[in-house]
Structures are given as structure tokens and as C-alpha cells.
């Protein structure tokens, strides 16, 4: 089949769906997307599951059974979400095998409320991995400062990790270091490095949303000319960092031992500003070994009218540096923006998690 999404796949970008629900799995919709939309993986988060549980009755029977056992809302969420992810992993088992573990991945996130607790994050990552019990699961861990050591420890245990909520280039560099340390420790622990995979999820559109507010407040012609340029610049420079960090001699030694590079993943790729092209954060972020996880609406927009180039990143590094430099000159603090976005990101997922617990608690009580 030929479509812009299939062209994107041929350009080396893995297309992962940023959505999951039991309805989508049981209806066959998820399986159908593999061929019709070149989808090769799935990412989830607390917001996605909160939405899934609040619609329809796909979870009613399981929640009724769990209610009869007297489980808590958090235990019920754990049971139901790990079942969803297990079933989705089975849907993508063929993709996982055909790509030798590169794709066919389904991600499930640790509770956002423990994002600042390394020990709890490691413990829950191991619990989730054991509960899903599928080789193609990835455990999502936020790239907070406490999360960095957790990333290393979970990888050292031979578990594949999706590092999420990355906003800054500086933090991304620390994520790569945490990844390399984890792979080195996994080797020391006797794990087969070829079985361990990781992605680093760099959030895109939220950067523009926050910086655009600040540019509009400044209001000058120069400031307004920079609107909606920061997110692409930031993401492109992240890819440059990926290229540089995985060309090192230290990494190449691990690669000879079978280690897989941690691929950059572009997340939050739905366009928030309706005046922008709805495919912007996909078509302008094309390069080999990239993952783009898309909400369904964005995926359908690319399928319908996306124009795919072979590479829309690597020729843009200098222009991207200029954009960030100009923002700094205008008084838009990059450090302040990315710090705020990380804090808000964790808070939003905590709020979604609480909504999910409320929904499940009401269901367990028959409300």
C-alpha cells in the first residue's frame, strides 16, 4: 500500500499510535492500522487511559469481577491497564519479530505521582514488566532528575525503557548518559544487550505553545516572526545530539556487543494552534531511526495530505541554533520554559491519573 504514512515509514520513521483502549483492541481497529497506516507501535499515558475508561463499557465485566474481590481502585487500574498492554503487545508480536525488536513496541507508564522517587519508580517498572509479561513491552519513565537513576537501574535489569517528558537538550544529554550507563550495567549483569531497546521521548508542540505566549506578550515584529519555530528547532537539535552521542567510541564498543541505539521519539506531535498545518510536527521531523508517536487525528491528517521528504532535519541545524539564540536575545528564557513544561507535564499526568482512579473507584462501587 502507498500513502504518505508508508512513505514516512520508508524514510526511516517508525509510526507509533499515541492511543490505546480495549475497544480499539477488541474491535480489530488496532490490528488494521498496522497495514493501512504503517503503524508499528503504541504509546500510552495516564491521560489516554483516563479517556479510555470513561467511555463505553469495555471494562465493565473486568471491573465487576475485581470489585467482587474487594480490590482497590489503584489495583484495578493496574490489572486492567496491564491487560490492555498485554493484548496490544500480542497484536504487535509479528511486527516485533519482523523488526528484530526495534518496533512492535507497546509502552506503559509508571504512576506519575512517583516521578520524583527513584526507588519507587524502579520497583513499579519491574512490577509492570512482570505483569505484562511480554518481550515487546516498554516501561515509560519520566526524565525527571530522580528518574535518571531509575532509567539506568531498569535498563540494567534488562528491561526496555521509553523515557518520557523530555523538553530540553540539556536533560536529553543526561538521558542519553543514563541510557548508556544502564546498558553498560546490563552487560555487567549478563543480559543479552540485543534484547534491550529504548526510546527517548522529546515533547514537541508544548514548547511552541508556551514560547508563543511569551512572544505574543512581547508583541514586536521580530518576536512574532519567531512564533511556532522553537519546537521544531529544539527537536531538530535533539536529533543532532542523538547523532553525536551515538557516534562515540564508547558507544561503538557497546554496539559491537549487540547494544541497540536509543532512538529519539517525537511526542506531543498534535498541532495545538489551528492556524498551523496539522501535519507540521510530523512532516518537518523526518530522518532515519526516528520514532513519531501520533494522536489518531494527526496520523489521519498525514495519511490524507502529508508531504514527506527524505530528511527534513539534518540540513536545519544552524537555522535551529539561530532560532534559539534569537529567542534568548528577546528575553525568552529557554531554561525557564523547559523547567515549567516538565513541572506542568508531571502535574497534568497526576491529574489524569486521579481522574482515572475516580472513574474506576466509581465503577467498583457500582456508580
XYZ file of C-alpha atoms in Angstrom:
367
model
C 0.000 0.000 0.000
C 1.203 3.523 -0.753
C 0.357 6.589 1.330
C 2.247 9.452 2.981
C 2.424 7.332 6.138
C 4.012 4.474 4.211
C 6.448 6.952 2.664
C 7.289 8.153 6.173
C 7.956 4.569 7.205
C 10.243 4.087 4.182
C 12.134 7.269 5.151
C 13.099 5.536 8.404
C 10.494 6.998 10.766
C 8.603 4.478 12.895
C 4.939 5.419 13.259
C 3.560 4.701 16.705
C -0.028 5.424 17.700
C -0.401 7.594 20.786
C -3.584 5.930 21.959
C -4.937 2.651 23.312
C -8.243 1.326 24.579
C -9.824 -2.087 24.980
C -12.429 -1.176 22.372
C -9.671 -0.427 19.877
C -8.023 -3.780 20.568
C -11.157 -5.926 20.595
C -12.713 -4.314 17.516
C -9.671 -5.163 15.392
C -9.025 -1.452 14.757
C -5.532 -1.625 16.226
C -4.507 -4.599 14.097
C -5.915 -2.964 10.969
C -3.723 0.110 11.470
C -0.575 -1.989 11.004
C -1.284 -2.465 7.302
C -3.465 0.524 6.458
C -1.468 3.184 8.333
C 2.011 1.582 8.693
C 1.639 1.742 12.483
C 4.403 -0.211 14.191
C 3.887 0.539 17.878
C 1.753 2.134 20.588
C 2.367 4.580 23.399
C 0.075 5.127 26.367
C -0.037 7.520 29.294
C -2.399 8.255 32.202
C -4.406 10.728 30.098
C -5.011 8.114 27.397
C -6.196 5.512 29.901
C -8.364 8.051 31.732
C -10.129 8.712 28.422
C -10.454 5.018 27.597
C -12.049 4.102 30.927
C -14.503 6.998 30.839
C -16.091 5.886 27.553
C -18.276 2.859 26.897
C -18.436 -0.345 28.913
C -15.455 -2.344 27.601
C -14.034 -2.593 31.120
C -17.342 -3.276 32.906
C -17.035 -7.061 33.221
C -13.441 -6.990 34.443
C -14.141 -4.214 36.930
C -17.207 -6.071 38.231
C -15.070 -9.169 38.791
C -12.356 -7.137 40.505
C -14.990 -5.423 42.651
C -16.180 -8.808 43.904
C -12.610 -9.482 45.061
C -12.521 -6.241 47.021
C -9.558 -4.722 45.205
C -8.701 -1.043 45.463
C -9.041 1.404 42.576
C -5.267 1.523 42.054
C -5.057 -2.289 41.999
C -7.903 -2.431 39.487
C -6.201 0.143 37.255
C -3.003 -1.909 37.387
C -4.832 -5.116 36.423
C -6.882 -3.549 33.623
C -4.156 -1.438 32.029
C -1.559 -4.205 32.078
C -4.135 -6.482 30.423
C -4.712 -3.892 27.691
C -0.991 -3.545 27.108
C -0.502 -7.319 27.100
C -3.199 -7.723 24.444
C -1.718 -4.876 22.389
C 1.726 -6.492 22.640
C 0.195 -9.649 21.160
C -1.295 -7.623 18.292
C 2.182 -6.280 17.500
C 4.064 -9.544 18.050
C 4.552 -10.041 14.308
C 5.966 -6.532 13.877
C 8.261 -7.129 16.841
C 9.610 -10.335 15.316
C 9.996 -8.954 11.784
C 11.917 -5.880 13.006
C 14.017 -7.876 15.485
C 12.599 -5.961 18.414
C 13.100 -2.463 17.049
C 9.358 -1.908 16.592
C 6.203 -3.707 17.614
C 6.542 -1.964 20.961
C 3.787 -1.026 23.408
C 4.599 1.405 26.234
C 3.047 1.617 29.685
C 3.953 4.337 32.179
C 4.776 4.170 35.873
C 2.408 6.153 38.085
C 3.122 9.866 37.610
C 2.900 10.509 41.335
C 6.214 8.691 41.868
C 8.110 10.667 39.195
C 10.343 12.186 41.893
C 11.058 8.897 43.687
C 13.760 6.750 42.067
C 13.309 3.662 44.240
C 9.521 3.520 43.779
C 9.901 4.087 40.033
C 12.320 1.163 39.705
C 10.115 -1.101 41.806
C 6.976 -0.297 39.820
C 8.766 -0.587 36.473
C 9.733 -4.133 37.408
C 6.172 -4.885 38.564
C 4.709 -3.625 35.289
C 7.230 -5.584 33.235
C 6.427 -8.778 35.131
C 2.655 -8.228 34.950
C 2.536 -7.537 31.209
C 4.857 -10.496 30.639
C 5.662 -9.716 27.006
C 9.061 -9.135 25.416
C 7.805 -6.187 23.387
C 6.589 -4.054 26.290
C 8.417 -0.812 27.095
C 8.181 0.797 30.507
C 7.774 4.577 30.409
C 9.766 6.541 32.952
C 9.671 10.366 33.158
C 13.011 12.123 32.590
C 12.936 13.965 35.907
C 16.238 14.258 37.770
C 15.275 11.388 40.144
C 14.063 9.481 37.086
C 17.544 9.406 35.550
C 18.986 6.893 38.002
C 15.776 4.866 37.745
C 16.227 4.693 33.956
C 19.745 3.337 34.441
C 18.638 0.765 37.024
C 15.674 -0.501 34.991
C 17.786 -0.907 31.845
C 20.453 -2.642 33.949
C 17.774 -5.207 34.837
C 17.352 -5.994 31.141
C 14.046 -4.106 30.751
C 13.346 -1.928 27.703
C 12.547 1.695 28.582
C 10.656 4.567 26.978
C 11.986 7.751 28.591
C 9.214 10.335 28.557
C 8.654 14.051 29.267
C 11.930 15.342 27.789
C 11.797 19.038 26.918
C 15.372 20.344 26.991
C 18.555 19.482 25.155
C 20.466 19.529 28.428
C 18.132 16.978 30.004
C 18.229 14.879 26.842
C 22.032 14.690 27.146
C 21.606 13.373 30.703
C 19.001 10.865 29.477
C 21.462 9.518 26.912
C 24.103 9.202 29.633
C 21.623 7.371 31.888
C 20.828 5.057 28.983
C 24.478 4.295 28.231
C 25.169 3.667 31.923
C 22.192 1.307 32.046
C 23.361 -0.641 29.008
C 26.894 -0.912 30.462
C 25.435 -2.257 33.709
C 23.146 -4.647 31.825
C 26.249 -6.055 30.144
C 27.932 -6.481 33.545
C 24.773 -8.206 34.800
C 24.961 -10.727 31.972
C 21.942 -9.593 29.954
C 21.764 -10.051 26.191
C 22.103 -6.432 25.036
C 20.430 -7.160 21.708
C 17.133 -7.713 23.551
C 17.129 -4.297 25.247
C 15.651 -1.350 23.379
C 14.918 2.224 24.382
C 13.435 5.423 23.018
C 13.803 8.972 24.337
C 10.520 10.855 24.013
C 11.140 14.507 23.181
C 7.982 16.594 23.572
C 7.390 18.994 20.691
C 4.182 21.036 20.439
C 4.069 22.116 24.090
C 7.322 24.024 23.548
C 5.669 26.184 20.888
C 2.532 26.661 22.984
C 4.478 28.136 25.901
C 7.014 30.128 23.883
C 4.321 31.554 21.568
C 2.552 33.000 24.633
C 5.741 34.803 25.609
C 6.398 36.058 22.086
C 2.854 37.423 21.832
C 3.344 39.219 25.146
C 6.478 40.888 23.729
C 4.489 41.716 20.606
C 7.245 43.150 18.398
C 7.564 42.271 14.730
C 10.721 40.259 15.448
C 9.073 38.404 18.304
C 6.000 37.496 16.269
C 8.194 36.324 13.373
C 9.608 33.619 15.676
C 6.216 32.134 16.586
C 5.936 28.368 16.119
C 9.613 27.955 15.240
C 11.047 26.976 18.622
C 9.610 23.472 18.891
C 10.992 22.310 15.547
C 14.356 23.937 16.283
C 14.525 22.214 19.667
C 13.531 18.818 18.242
C 15.982 19.071 15.346
C 18.847 19.885 17.676
C 17.845 16.886 19.765
C 18.361 14.715 16.700
C 21.779 16.306 16.183
C 22.653 15.366 19.761
C 21.488 11.801 19.083
C 23.789 11.580 16.056
C 26.744 12.935 18.005
C 26.317 10.884 21.177
C 25.901 7.568 19.395
C 28.972 8.100 17.219
C 31.291 7.957 20.260
C 33.912 5.221 20.580
C 32.487 4.214 23.975
C 29.104 3.557 22.408
C 30.522 1.759 19.386
C 32.190 -0.708 21.733
C 28.806 -1.490 23.305
C 27.258 -1.711 19.851
C 29.771 -4.409 18.940
C 28.451 -6.294 21.974
C 24.957 -6.168 20.447
C 23.624 -2.966 22.045
C 20.880 -1.015 20.250
C 20.950 2.761 19.985
C 18.338 4.632 21.986
C 16.177 6.166 19.275
C 14.770 9.680 19.581
C 10.976 9.733 19.667
C 8.955 12.812 18.794
C 5.957 13.059 21.124
C 3.224 15.666 21.577
C 3.065 15.988 17.800
C -0.561 17.058 17.567
C -0.772 20.703 16.492
C -2.379 22.884 19.173
C -2.566 26.072 17.058
C -5.198 25.658 14.343
C -3.509 28.305 12.185
C -0.589 25.893 11.651
C -0.526 22.951 9.204
C -1.975 19.952 11.030
C 0.931 17.772 9.861
C 3.675 20.221 10.919
C 5.317 18.207 13.690
C 5.470 15.097 11.524
C 6.460 16.216 8.030
C 9.070 18.648 9.381
C 10.680 15.988 11.569
C 11.768 13.261 9.172
C 15.103 11.431 9.483
C 16.300 7.827 9.821
C 15.977 5.983 13.159
C 13.314 8.360 14.409
C 10.004 7.449 16.040
C 6.956 9.714 15.827
C 4.092 8.859 18.143
C 0.918 10.477 16.863
C -2.601 11.027 18.129
C -5.047 9.451 15.683
C -6.184 12.819 14.288
C -2.603 13.765 13.416
C -1.955 10.361 11.894
C -5.049 10.670 9.712
C -4.036 14.171 8.610
C -0.627 12.878 7.493
C -2.277 9.923 5.749
C -4.622 12.281 3.905
C -2.344 15.113 2.820
C 1.122 14.836 4.364
C 4.065 15.674 2.088
C 7.052 13.580 3.119
C 10.668 14.443 2.393
C 13.597 12.054 2.826
C 15.102 14.254 5.562
C 13.668 17.479 6.997
C 16.050 17.680 9.968
C 19.784 17.424 9.335
C 20.129 20.419 6.995
C 18.411 22.655 9.561
C 20.841 22.561 12.494
C 22.356 26.028 12.044
C 18.959 27.663 11.456
C 17.682 25.886 14.570
C 20.531 27.275 16.664
C 19.755 30.749 15.319
C 16.109 30.448 16.378
C 17.033 29.546 19.963
C 19.661 32.317 20.066
C 17.141 34.906 18.851
C 14.653 33.830 21.498
C 17.295 34.294 24.174
C 18.113 37.776 22.826
C 14.434 38.715 23.129
C 14.446 37.651 26.777
C 12.558 34.387 26.318
C 14.334 32.086 28.773
C 14.766 28.586 27.356
C 15.676 27.222 30.795
C 12.572 28.720 32.374
C 10.305 27.386 29.619
C 11.568 23.792 29.751
C 11.534 23.736 33.563
C 7.927 24.939 33.591
C 6.901 22.404 30.944
C 8.393 19.500 32.898
C 6.574 20.571 36.076
C 3.305 21.030 34.192
C 3.790 17.718 32.366
C 4.054 15.762 35.601
C 1.142 17.680 37.137
C -1.095 17.021 34.115
C -0.389 13.297 34.243
C -1.018 13.236 38.016
C -4.388 14.950 37.423
C -5.247 12.412 34.697
C -4.207 9.570 36.985
C -6.503 10.884 39.717
C -9.355 11.144 37.194
C -8.694 7.546 36.195
C -8.744 6.397 39.830
C -12.032 8.257 40.400
C -13.622 6.660 37.328
C -12.505 3.172 38.348
C -13.447 3.717 42.007
C -16.998 4.666 40.977
C -17.219 1.626 38.702
C -16.041 -0.672 41.506
C -18.790 0.785 43.716
C -21.395 0.284 41.005
C -21.958 4.007 40.473
